[in-house]
Tab-separated table of C-alpha atoms in Angstrom:
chain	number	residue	atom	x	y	z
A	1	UNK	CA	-56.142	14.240	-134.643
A	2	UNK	CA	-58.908	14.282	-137.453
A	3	UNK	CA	-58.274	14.594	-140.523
A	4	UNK	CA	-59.748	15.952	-144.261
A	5	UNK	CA	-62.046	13.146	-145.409
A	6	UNK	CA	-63.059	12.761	-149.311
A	7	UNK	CA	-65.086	10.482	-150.268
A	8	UNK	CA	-64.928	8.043	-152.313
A	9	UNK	CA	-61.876	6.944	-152.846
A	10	UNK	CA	-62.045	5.978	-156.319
A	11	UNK	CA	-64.192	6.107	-158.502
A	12	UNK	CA	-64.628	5.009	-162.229
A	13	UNK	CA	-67.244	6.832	-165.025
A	14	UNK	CA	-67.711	6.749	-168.170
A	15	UNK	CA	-67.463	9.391	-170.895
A	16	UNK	CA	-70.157	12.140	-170.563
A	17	UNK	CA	-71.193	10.986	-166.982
A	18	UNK	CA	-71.728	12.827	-164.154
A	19	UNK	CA	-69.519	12.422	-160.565
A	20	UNK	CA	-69.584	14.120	-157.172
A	21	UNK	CA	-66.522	13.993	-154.815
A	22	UNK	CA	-67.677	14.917	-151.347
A	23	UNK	CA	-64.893	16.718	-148.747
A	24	UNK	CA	-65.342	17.085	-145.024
A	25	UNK	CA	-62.884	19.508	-143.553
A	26	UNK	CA	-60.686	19.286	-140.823
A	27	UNK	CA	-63.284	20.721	-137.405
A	28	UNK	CA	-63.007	24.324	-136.894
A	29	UNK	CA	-61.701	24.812	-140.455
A	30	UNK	CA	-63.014	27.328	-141.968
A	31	UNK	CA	-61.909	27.503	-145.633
A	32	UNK	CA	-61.769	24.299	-148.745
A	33	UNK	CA	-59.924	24.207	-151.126
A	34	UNK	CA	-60.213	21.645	-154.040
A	35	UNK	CA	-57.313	20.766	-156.452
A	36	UNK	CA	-56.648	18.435	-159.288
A	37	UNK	CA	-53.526	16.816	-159.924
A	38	UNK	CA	-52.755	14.893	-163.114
A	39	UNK	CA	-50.059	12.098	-163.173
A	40	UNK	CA	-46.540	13.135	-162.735
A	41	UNK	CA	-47.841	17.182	-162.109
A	42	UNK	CA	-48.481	18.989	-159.323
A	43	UNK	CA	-51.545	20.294	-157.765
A	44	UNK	CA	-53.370	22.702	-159.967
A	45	UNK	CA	-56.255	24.711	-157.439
A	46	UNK	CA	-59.314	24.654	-159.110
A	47	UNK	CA	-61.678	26.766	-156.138
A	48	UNK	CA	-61.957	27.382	-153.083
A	49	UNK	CA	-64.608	28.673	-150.492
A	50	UNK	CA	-64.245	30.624	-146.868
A	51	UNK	CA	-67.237	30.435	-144.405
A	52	UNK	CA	-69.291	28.931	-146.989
A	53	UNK	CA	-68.749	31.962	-149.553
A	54	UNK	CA	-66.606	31.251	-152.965
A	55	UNK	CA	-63.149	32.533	-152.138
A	56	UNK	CA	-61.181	32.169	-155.464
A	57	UNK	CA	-61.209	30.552	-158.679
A	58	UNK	CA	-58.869	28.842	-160.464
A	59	UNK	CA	-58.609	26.769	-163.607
A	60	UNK	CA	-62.107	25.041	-162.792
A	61	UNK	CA	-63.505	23.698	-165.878
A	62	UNK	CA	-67.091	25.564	-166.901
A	63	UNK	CA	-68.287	21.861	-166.265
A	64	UNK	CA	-67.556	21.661	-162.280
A	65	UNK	CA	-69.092	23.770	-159.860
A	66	UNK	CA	-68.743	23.214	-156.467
A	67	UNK	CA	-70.339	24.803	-153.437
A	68	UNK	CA	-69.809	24.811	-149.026
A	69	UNK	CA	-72.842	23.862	-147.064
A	70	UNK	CA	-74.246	24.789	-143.750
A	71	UNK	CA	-71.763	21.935	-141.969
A	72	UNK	CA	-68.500	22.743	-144.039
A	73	UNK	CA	-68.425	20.532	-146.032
A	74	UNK	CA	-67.994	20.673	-149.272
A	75	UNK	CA	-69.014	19.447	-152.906
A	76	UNK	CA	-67.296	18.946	-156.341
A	77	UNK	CA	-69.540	18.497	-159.064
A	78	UNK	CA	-68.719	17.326	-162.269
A	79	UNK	CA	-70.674	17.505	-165.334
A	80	UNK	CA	-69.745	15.449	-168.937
A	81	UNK	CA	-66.978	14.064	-168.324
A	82	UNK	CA	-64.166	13.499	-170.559
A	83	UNK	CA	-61.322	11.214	-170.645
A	84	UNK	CA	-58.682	14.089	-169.594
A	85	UNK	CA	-60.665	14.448	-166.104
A	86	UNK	CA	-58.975	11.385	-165.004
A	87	UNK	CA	-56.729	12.743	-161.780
A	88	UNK	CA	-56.064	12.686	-158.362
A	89	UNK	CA	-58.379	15.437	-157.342
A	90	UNK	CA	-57.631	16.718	-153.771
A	91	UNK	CA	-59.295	18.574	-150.662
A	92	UNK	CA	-57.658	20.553	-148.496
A	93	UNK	CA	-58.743	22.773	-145.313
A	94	UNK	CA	-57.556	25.332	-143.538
A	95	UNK	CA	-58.440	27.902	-140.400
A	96	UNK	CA	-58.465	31.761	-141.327
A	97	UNK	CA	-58.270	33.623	-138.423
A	98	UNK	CA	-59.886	36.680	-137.397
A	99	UNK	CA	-57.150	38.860	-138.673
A	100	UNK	CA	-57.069	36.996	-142.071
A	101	UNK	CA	-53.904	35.265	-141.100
A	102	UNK	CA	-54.299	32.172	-143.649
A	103	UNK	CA	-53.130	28.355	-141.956
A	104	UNK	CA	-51.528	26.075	-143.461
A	105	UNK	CA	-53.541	24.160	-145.983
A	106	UNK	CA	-53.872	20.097	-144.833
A	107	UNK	CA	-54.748	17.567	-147.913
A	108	UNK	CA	-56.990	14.843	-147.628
A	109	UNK	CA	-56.308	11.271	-148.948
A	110	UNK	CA	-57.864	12.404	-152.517
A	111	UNK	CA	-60.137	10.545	-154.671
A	112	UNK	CA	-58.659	8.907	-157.705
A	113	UNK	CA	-61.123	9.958	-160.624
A	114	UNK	CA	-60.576	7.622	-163.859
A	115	UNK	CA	-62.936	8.370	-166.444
A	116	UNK	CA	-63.062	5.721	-169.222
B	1	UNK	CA	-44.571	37.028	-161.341
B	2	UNK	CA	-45.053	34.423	-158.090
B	3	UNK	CA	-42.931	31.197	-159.158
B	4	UNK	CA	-41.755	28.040	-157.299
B	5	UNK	CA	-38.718	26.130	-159.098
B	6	UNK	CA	-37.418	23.063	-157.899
B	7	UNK	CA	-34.546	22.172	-160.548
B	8	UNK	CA	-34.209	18.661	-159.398
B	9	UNK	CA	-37.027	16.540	-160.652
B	10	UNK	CA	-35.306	13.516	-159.872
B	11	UNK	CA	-32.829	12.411	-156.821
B	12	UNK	CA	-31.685	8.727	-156.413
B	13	UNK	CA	-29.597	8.056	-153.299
B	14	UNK	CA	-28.517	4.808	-151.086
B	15	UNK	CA	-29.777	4.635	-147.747
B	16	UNK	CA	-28.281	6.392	-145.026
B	17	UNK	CA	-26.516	9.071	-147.485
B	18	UNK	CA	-27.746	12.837	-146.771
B	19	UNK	CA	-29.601	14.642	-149.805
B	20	UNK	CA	-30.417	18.353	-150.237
B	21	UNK	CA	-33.774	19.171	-152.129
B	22	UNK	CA	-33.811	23.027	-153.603
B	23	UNK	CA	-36.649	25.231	-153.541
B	24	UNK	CA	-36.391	28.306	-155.329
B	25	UNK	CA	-39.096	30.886	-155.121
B	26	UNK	CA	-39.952	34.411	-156.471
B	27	UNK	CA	-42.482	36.967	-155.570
B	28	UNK	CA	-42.304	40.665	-154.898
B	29	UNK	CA	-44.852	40.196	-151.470
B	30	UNK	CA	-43.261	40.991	-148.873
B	31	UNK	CA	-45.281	38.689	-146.762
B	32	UNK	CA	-45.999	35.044	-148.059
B	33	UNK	CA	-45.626	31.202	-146.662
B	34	UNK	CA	-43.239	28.849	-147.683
B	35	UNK	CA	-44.147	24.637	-147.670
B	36	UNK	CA	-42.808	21.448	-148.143
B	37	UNK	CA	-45.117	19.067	-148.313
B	38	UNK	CA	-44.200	15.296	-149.661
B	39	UNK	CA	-45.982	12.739	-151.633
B	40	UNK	CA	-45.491	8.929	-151.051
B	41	UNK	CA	-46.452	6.421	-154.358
B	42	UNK	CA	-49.683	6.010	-151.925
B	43	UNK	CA	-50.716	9.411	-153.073
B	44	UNK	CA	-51.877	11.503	-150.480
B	45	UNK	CA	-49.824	15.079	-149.737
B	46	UNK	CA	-48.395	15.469	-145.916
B	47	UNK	CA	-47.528	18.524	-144.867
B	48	UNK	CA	-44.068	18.968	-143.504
B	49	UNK	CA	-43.457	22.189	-142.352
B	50	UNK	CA	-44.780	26.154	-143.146
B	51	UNK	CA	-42.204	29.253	-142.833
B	52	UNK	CA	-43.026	32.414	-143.078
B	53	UNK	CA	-41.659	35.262	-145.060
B	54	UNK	CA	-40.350	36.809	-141.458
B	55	UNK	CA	-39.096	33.555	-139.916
B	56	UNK	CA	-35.615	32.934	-141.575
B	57	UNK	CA	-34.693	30.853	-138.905
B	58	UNK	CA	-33.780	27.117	-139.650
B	59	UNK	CA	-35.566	24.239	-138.351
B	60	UNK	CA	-34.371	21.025	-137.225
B	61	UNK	CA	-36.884	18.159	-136.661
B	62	UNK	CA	-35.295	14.693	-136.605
B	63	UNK	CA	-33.667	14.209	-139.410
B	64	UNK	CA	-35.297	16.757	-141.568
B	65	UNK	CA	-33.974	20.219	-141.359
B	66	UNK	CA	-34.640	23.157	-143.852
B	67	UNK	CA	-32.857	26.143	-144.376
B	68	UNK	CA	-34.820	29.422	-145.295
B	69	UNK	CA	-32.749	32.013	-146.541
B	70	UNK	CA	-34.286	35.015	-148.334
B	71	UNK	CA	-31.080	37.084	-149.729
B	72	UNK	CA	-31.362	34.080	-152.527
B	73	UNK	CA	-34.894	33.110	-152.694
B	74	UNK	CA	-34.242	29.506	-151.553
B	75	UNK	CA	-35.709	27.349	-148.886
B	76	UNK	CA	-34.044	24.011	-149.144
B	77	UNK	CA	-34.997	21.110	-147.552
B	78	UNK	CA	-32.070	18.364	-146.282
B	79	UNK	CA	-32.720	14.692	-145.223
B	80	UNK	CA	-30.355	13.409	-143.257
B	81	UNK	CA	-29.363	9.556	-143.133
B	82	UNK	CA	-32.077	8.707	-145.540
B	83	UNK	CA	-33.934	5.766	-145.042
B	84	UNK	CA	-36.114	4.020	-148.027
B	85	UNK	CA	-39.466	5.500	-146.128
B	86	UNK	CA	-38.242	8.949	-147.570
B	87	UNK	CA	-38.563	8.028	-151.044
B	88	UNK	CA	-41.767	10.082	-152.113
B	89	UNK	CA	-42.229	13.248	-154.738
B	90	UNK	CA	-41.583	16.365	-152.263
B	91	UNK	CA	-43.108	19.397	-153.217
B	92	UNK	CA	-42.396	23.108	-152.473
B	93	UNK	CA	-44.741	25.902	-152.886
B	94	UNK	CA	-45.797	28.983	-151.892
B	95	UNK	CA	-48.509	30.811	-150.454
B	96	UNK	CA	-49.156	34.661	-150.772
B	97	UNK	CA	-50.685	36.256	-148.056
B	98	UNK	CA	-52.733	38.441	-150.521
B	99	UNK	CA	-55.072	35.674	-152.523
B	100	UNK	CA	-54.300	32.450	-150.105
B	101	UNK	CA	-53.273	30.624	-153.336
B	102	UNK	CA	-50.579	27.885	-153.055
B	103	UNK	CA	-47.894	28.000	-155.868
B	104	UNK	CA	-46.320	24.739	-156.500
B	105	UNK	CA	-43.005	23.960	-157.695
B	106	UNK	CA	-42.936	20.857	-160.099
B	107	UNK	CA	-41.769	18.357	-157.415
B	108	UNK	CA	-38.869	16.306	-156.708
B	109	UNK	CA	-38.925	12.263	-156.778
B	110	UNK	CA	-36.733	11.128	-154.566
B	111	UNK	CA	-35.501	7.724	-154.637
B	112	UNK	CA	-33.757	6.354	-151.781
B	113	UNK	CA	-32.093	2.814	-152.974
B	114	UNK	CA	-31.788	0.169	-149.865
């Protein structure tokens, strides 16, 4: 069965650079969800979007935005970056039906973010 | 307040033993999910299994079984006859039906010794 993609799977910056993770959802999924987890923590949601529409927002820095295009996939962008942005920073899709009956949420690999 | 509490944050065991991971969870929705979902050291988070707030039934599947029980909050996850594939971080959380938002406990390594 296919799976959530991210790409890449690392990825290395420097102080003050720029970096955009890409996500491509699970088919038929409807809603992302992106989350960053620093070492030895657990997932902290930064946004999410349904049908293309910002759903909720979490702790997303003022720096990231993100956004859901036409094909469902999604976007993180990040904007001067700092040395505490280094993380684990995962996708995760999901299929809200009709009713708004959420799905179970289903991670992709993540990309591994070190910013030095 | 919605909170996920796993007391344990580390559980060493030698293969073959059986080991109980606690979830604790509070919330005052009446409807909401409940997840275990486990982390190997490769890093990416597989989902194990999703109850919801009306399903208190336990569920076996192979040698994972999980045991829901509302009058005390908990949703506890059991491995039984561990093998050293199961060592990972194992996370519970929750999921209220009203914002979609997954609560996380803090995790549980477990460590499964050969």
């Amino acid at each position: 069965a296919a799976g959530v993609i991210q790409s890449p799977r690392h990825l290395i910056k420097e102080k003050r650079e720029t970096a955009t993770l890409k996500c491509y959802p699970i088919p038929r999924h409807d809603t992302v969800y992106w989350y960053q987890q620093g070492p030895g923590q657990d997932p902290q949601f930064l946004i999410s979007f349904y049908e293309k529409m910002q759903s909720d927002k979490g702790s997303i820095p003022d720096r990231f935005s993100a956004q859901q295009f036409s094909d469902y996939h999604s976007e993180l962008n990040m904007s001067s970056l700092e040395l505490g942005d280094s993380a684990l920073y995962f996708c995760a899709s999901s299929y809200r039906t009709s009713g708004g009956d959420t799905d179970t949420q289903y991670f992709g690999p993540g990309t591994r973010l070190t910013v030095l | 307040a919605q909170k996920v509490t796993q007391a344990q944050t580390e559980i060493s065991v030698v293969e073959k033993e059986d080991v109980t991971l606690d979830c604790v969870y509070e919330t005052r929705d009446t409807t909401y999910y409940l997840f275990w979902y486990k982390q190997p050291p490769s890093g990416e988070l597989v989902f194990l299994i999703r109850r919801n707030s009306f399903d208190e039934q336990n569920e076996i599947s192979g040698r994972y079984s999980w045991n829901f029980q509302k009058s005390t909050s908990s949703f506890n996850f059991t491995i039984t006859a561990s093998q050293v594939v199961d060592s990972a971080v194992y996370f519970c959380a929750l999921l209220l039906y009203s914002n979609y938002q997954l609560i996380w406990g803090a995790g549980t390594k477990l460590i499964i010794k050969p």
